[in-house]
Coordinates of C-alpha atoms in Angstrom, one line a residue:
X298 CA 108.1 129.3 100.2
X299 CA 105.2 128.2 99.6
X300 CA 103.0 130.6 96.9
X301 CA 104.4 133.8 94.8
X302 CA 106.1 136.8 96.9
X303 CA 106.0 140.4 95.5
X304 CA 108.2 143.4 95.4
X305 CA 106.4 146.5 94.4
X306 CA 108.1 150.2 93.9
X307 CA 106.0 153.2 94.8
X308 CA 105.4 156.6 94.5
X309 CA 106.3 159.4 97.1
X310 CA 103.3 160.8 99.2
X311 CA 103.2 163.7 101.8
X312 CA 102.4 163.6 105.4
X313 CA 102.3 160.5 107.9
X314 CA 100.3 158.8 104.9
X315 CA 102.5 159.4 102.0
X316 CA 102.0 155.3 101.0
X317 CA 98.5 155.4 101.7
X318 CA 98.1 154.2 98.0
X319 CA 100.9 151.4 98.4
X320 CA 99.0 150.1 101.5
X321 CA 95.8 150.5 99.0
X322 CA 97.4 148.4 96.8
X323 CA 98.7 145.9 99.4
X324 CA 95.1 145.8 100.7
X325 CA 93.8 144.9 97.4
X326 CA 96.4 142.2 96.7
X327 CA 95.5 140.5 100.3
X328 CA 91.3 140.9 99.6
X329 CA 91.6 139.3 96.4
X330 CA 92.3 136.2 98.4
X331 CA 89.5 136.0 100.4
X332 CA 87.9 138.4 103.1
X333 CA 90.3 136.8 105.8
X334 CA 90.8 139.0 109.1
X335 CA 93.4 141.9 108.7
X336 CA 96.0 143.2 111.0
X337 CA 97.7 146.1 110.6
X338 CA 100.8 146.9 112.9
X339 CA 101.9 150.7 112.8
X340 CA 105.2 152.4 112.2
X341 CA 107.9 154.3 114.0
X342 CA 106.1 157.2 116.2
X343 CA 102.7 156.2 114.8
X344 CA 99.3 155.0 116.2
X345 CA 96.3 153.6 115.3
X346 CA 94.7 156.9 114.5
X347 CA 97.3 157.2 111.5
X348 CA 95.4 154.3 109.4
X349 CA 92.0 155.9 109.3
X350 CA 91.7 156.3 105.4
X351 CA 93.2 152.7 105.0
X352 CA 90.1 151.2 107.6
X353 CA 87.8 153.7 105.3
X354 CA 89.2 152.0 102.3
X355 CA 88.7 148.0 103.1
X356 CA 85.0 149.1 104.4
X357 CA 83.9 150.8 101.6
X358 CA 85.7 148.3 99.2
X359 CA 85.6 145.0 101.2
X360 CA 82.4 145.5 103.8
X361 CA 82.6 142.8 106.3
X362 CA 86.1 142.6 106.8
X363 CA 87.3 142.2 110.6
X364 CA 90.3 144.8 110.5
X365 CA 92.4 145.5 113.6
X366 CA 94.7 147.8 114.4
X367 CA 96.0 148.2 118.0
X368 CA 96.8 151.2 120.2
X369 CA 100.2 150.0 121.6
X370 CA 103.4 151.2 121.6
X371 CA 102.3 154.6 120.2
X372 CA 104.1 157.7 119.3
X373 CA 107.1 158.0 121.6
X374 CA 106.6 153.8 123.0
X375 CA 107.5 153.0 119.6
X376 CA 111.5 153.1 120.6
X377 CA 111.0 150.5 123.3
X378 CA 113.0 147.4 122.6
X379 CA 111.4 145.4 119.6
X380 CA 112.0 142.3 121.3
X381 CA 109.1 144.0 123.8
X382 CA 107.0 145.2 121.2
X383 CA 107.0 142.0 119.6
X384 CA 105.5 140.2 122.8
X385 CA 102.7 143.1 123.0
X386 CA 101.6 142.7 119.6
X387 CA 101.7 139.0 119.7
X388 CA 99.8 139.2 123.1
X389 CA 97.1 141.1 121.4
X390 CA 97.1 139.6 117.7
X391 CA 97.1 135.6 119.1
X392 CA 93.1 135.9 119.9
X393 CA 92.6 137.2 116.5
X394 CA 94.9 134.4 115.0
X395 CA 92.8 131.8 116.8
X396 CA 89.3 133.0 116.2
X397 CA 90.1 133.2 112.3
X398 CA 89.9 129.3 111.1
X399 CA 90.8 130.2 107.7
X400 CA 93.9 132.8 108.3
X401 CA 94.9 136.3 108.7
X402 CA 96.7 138.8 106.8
X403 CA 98.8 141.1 108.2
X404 CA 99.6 144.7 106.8
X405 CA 102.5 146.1 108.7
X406 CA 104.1 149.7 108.2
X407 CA 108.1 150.4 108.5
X408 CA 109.2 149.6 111.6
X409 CA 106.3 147.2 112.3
X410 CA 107.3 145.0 109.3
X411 CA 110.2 144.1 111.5
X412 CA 107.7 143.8 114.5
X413 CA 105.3 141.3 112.3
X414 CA 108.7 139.4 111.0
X415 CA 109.1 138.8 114.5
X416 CA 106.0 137.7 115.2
X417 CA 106.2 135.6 112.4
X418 CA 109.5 134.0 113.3
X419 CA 108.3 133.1 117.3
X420 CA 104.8 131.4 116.5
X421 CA 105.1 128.4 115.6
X422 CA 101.3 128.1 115.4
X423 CA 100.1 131.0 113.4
X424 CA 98.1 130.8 110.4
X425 CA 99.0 134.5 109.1
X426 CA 98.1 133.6 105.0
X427 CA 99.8 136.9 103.8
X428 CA 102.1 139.1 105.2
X429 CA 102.8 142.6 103.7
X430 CA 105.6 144.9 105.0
X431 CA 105.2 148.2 103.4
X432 CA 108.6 150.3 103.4
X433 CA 110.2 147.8 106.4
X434 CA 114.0 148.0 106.8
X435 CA 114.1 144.4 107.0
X436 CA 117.8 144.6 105.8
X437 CA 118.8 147.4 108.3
X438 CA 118.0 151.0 107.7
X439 CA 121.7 153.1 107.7
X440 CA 120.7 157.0 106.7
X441 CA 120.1 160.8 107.7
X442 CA 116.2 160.0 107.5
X443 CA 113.8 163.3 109.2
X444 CA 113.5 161.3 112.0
X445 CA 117.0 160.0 113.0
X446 CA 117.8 163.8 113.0
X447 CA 114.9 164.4 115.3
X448 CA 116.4 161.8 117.5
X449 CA 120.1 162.0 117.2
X450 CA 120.7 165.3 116.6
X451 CA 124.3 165.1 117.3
X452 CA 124.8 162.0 115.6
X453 CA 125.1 161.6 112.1
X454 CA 125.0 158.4 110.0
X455 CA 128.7 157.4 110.0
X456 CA 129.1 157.7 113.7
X457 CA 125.5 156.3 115.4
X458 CA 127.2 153.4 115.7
X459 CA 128.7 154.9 118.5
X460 CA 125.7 154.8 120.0
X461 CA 123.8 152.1 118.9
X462 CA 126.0 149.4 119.0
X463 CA 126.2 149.6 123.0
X464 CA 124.1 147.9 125.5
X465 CA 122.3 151.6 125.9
X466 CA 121.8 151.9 122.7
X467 CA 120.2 148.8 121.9
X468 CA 117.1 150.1 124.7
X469 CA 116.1 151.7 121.6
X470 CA 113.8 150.0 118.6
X471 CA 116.1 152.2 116.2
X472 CA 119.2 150.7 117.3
X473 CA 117.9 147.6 117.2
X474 CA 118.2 147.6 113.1
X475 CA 120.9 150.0 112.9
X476 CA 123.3 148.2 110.3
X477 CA 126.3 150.2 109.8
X478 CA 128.0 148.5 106.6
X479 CA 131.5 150.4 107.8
X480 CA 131.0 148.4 111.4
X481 CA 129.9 144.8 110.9
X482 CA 131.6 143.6 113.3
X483 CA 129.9 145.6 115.7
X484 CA 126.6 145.2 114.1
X485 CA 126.6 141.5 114.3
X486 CA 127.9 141.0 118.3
X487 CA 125.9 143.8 119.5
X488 CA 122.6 143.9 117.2
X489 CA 119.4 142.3 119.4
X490 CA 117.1 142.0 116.9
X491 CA 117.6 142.2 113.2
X492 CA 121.1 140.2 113.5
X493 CA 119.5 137.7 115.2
X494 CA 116.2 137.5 112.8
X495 CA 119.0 137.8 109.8
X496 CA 120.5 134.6 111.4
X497 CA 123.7 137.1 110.8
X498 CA 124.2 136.1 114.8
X499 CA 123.4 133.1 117.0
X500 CA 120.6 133.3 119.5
X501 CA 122.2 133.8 122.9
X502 CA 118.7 132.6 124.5
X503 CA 118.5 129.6 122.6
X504 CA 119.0 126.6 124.7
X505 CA 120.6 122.8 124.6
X506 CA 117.5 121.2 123.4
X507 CA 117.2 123.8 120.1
X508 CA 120.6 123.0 117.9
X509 CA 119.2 125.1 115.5
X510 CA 117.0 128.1 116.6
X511 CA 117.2 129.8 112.9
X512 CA 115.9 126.7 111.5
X513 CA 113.0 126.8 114.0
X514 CA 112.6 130.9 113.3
X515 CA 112.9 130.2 109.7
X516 CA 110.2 127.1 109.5
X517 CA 107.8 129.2 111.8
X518 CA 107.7 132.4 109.0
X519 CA 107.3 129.7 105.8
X520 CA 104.4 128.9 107.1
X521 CA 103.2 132.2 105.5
X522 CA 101.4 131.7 102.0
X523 CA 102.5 135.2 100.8
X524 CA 105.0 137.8 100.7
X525 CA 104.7 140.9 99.6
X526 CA 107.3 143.5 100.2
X527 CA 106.6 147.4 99.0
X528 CA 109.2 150.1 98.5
X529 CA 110.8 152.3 96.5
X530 CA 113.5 155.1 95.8
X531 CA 111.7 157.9 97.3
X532 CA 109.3 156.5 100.1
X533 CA 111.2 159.0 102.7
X534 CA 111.3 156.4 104.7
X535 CA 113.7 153.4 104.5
X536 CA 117.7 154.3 103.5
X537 CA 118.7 152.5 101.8
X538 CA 115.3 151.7 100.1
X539 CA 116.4 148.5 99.1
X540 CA 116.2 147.5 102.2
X541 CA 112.3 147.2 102.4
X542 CA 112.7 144.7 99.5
X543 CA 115.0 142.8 101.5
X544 CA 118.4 143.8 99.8
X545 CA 121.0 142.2 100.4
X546 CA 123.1 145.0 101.7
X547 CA 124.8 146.1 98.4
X548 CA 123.2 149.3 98.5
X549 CA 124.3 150.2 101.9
X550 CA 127.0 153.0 101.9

């Protein structure tokens, strides 16, 4: 890849916000390149309205900055398929991406890292210079987290999988990088997204004329100058945690 990536631990926070300081520091890491455009894509049951002290923030310390952040797949929309969300976001970030001769950088929170890694993977013509994913399961999220509870309340970590791995279940942006390390199997022939973005499963939409769609996903994301990935042991957020620094899976149990 072409420049430095980053992993950086953090400390926990309360409320919605509780990494407002990581996306501070991830904020500070992208302006120090140059006052390129930013995009921020929310998290799981978010919304726009959820990034007000981050905008605050890059005014008062970067004035001039075009930031956007969009008002799509809000609160509850945010379990649609992330194969939908994907091609909403990319609908309304490709102007931006075209407009901005010199780059972008996106900022994208929990569930959108995997949304923006999407993104990433599909455009083959993006100029996005850095890409942060703050506390992203990009290696599967597999725990009792507030909100799976809220969800599943008659599921519990060892038997989602149940659920998720099942044409149903996959409707649902949580399924979608549910990675059971017990079912593997399962995870791989029924996972739509994250198994396919992994390469841990071959693209069933790919056609004659593409032998290799992962090579094509995977020269489409290098073309990213920067990688930072942000998490830590008690962001409340990711379970494993490792998993927003792209573990390999060891610390799934």
């Amino acid at each position: 890849m072409n420049g430095p990536s980053y992993a950086v631990s953090s400390p926990r926070k309360s409320g919605a916000t509780r990494l407002l300081w990581s996306l501070f520091g991830a904020c500070l890491v992208a302006a120090v390149i140059g006052y390129k455009p930013v995009v921020i894509v929310h998290g799981l049951f978010d919304s726009s309205g959820a990034f007000v002290e981050l905008l605050r923030f890059i005014n008062q310390s970067h004035p001039g900055t075009n930031v956007s952040v969009f008002d799509l797949f809000d609160r509850s929309s945010s379990l649609q398929p992330l194969w939908k969300q994907v091609e909403g976001f990319k609908a309304a970030i490709y102007p931006i991406i075209q407009n901005a001769a010199n780059g972008v950088h996106f900022i994208c929170y929990s569930q959108g890292g995997l949304i923006c890694r999407g993104i990433l993977s599909t455009l083959p013509d993006h100029n996005v210079h850095s890409f942060i994913s703050l506390s992203s399961p990009q290696a599967g999220q597999y725990g009792d987290t507030n909100y799976l509870k809220y969800l599943f309340p008659q599921f519990m970590k060892f038997n989602l999988f149940h659920f998720c791995y099942t044409s149903v279940g996959q409707r649902i942006s949580i399924c979608n990088f549910w990675k059971d390390p017990h079912h593997m199997d399962m995870y791989v022939n029924s996972s739509d997204y994250l198994a396919l973005l992994n390469s841990e499963r071959t693209n069933p939409n790919s056609t004659g004329q593409q032998l290799c769609p992962h090579c094509l996903w995977k020269k489409n994301f290098l073309r990213i100058k920067k990688l930072v990935l942000i998490g830590g042991p008690d962001d409340g957020v990711i379970t494993p945690w490792q998993s927003s620094l792209h573990s390999s899976g060891k610390s799934f149990h």
